[in-house]
C-alpha positions as a printed NumPy array, in Angstrom:
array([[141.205, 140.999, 155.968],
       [144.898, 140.802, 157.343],
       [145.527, 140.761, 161.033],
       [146.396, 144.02 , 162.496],
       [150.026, 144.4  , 163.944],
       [149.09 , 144.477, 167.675],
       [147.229, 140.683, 166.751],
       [150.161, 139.502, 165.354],
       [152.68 , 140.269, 168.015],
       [150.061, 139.16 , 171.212],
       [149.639, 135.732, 169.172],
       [153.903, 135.602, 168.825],
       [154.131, 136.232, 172.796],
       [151.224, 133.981, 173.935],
       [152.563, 131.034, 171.397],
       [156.366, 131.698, 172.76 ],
       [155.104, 131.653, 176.974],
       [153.429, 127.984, 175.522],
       [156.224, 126.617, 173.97 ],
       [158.389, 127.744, 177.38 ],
       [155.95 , 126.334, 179.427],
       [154.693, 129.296, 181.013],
       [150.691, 128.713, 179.833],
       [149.017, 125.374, 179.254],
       [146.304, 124.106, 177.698],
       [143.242, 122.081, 179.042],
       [140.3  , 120.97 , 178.134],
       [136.456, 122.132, 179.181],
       [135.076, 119.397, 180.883],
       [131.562, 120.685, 179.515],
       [132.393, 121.4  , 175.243],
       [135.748, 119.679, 175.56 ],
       [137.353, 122.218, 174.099],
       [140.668, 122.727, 174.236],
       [141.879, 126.649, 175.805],
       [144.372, 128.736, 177.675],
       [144.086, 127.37 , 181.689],
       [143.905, 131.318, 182.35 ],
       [140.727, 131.587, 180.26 ],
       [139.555, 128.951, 182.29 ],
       [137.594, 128.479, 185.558],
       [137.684, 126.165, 188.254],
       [134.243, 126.053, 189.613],
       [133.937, 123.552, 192.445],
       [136.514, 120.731, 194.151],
       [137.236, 118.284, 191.079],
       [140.34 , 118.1  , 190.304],
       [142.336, 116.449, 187.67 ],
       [141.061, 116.394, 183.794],
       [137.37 , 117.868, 185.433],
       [138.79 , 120.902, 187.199],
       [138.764, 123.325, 183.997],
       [136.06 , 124.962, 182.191],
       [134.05 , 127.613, 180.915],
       [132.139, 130.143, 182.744],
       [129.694, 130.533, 180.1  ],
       [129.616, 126.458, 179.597],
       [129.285, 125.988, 183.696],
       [126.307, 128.554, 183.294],
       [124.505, 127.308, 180.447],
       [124.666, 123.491, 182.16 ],
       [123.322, 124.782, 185.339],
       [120.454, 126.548, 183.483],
       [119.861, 123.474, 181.264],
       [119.77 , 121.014, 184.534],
       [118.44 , 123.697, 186.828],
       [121.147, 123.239, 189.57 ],
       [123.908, 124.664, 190.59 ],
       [125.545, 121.685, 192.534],
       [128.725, 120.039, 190.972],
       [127.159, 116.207, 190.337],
       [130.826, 115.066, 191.252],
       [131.82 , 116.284, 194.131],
       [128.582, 117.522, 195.199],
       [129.795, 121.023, 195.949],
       [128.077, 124.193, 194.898],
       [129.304, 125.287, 191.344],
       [131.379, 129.122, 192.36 ],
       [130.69 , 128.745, 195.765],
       [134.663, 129.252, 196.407],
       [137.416, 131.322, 194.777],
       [137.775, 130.368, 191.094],
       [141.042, 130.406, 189.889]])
């Protein structure tokens, strides 16, 4: 399967707005992952290399630990603008 047209050019724009500095990359703090900071959230007052990650990965840990409360700055997980 080849990728269609419209994949190739939105993968030339996204890698030129990296290589200009205009995206970044960070890392989940949850599945260490490494993503766009736009396809990221930042779910509670860390900062630094713990202020990025997943929705779904925030979820699923909550669910798994059955709290919603950040366990390093103690501040409710969403309970602020995400950016």
């Amino acid at each position: 399967m080849h990728p269609s047209r419209r994949n190739v050019e939105s993968w030339t724009k996204t890698l030129e707005k990296l290589l200009k500095g205009d995206l970044k990359m960070v890392q989940c703090r949850i599945c260490h992952e490494e993503d766009l900071d736009s396809n990221m959230e930042s779910p509670c007052s860390c900062s630094g290399s713990l202020k990025y990650a997943h929705r779904k990965c925030v979820q699923r840990w909550c669910n798994e630990k059955g709290d919603t409360t950040c366990e390093i700055c103690h501040q409710v997980l969403f309970s602020r603008s995400s950016s």
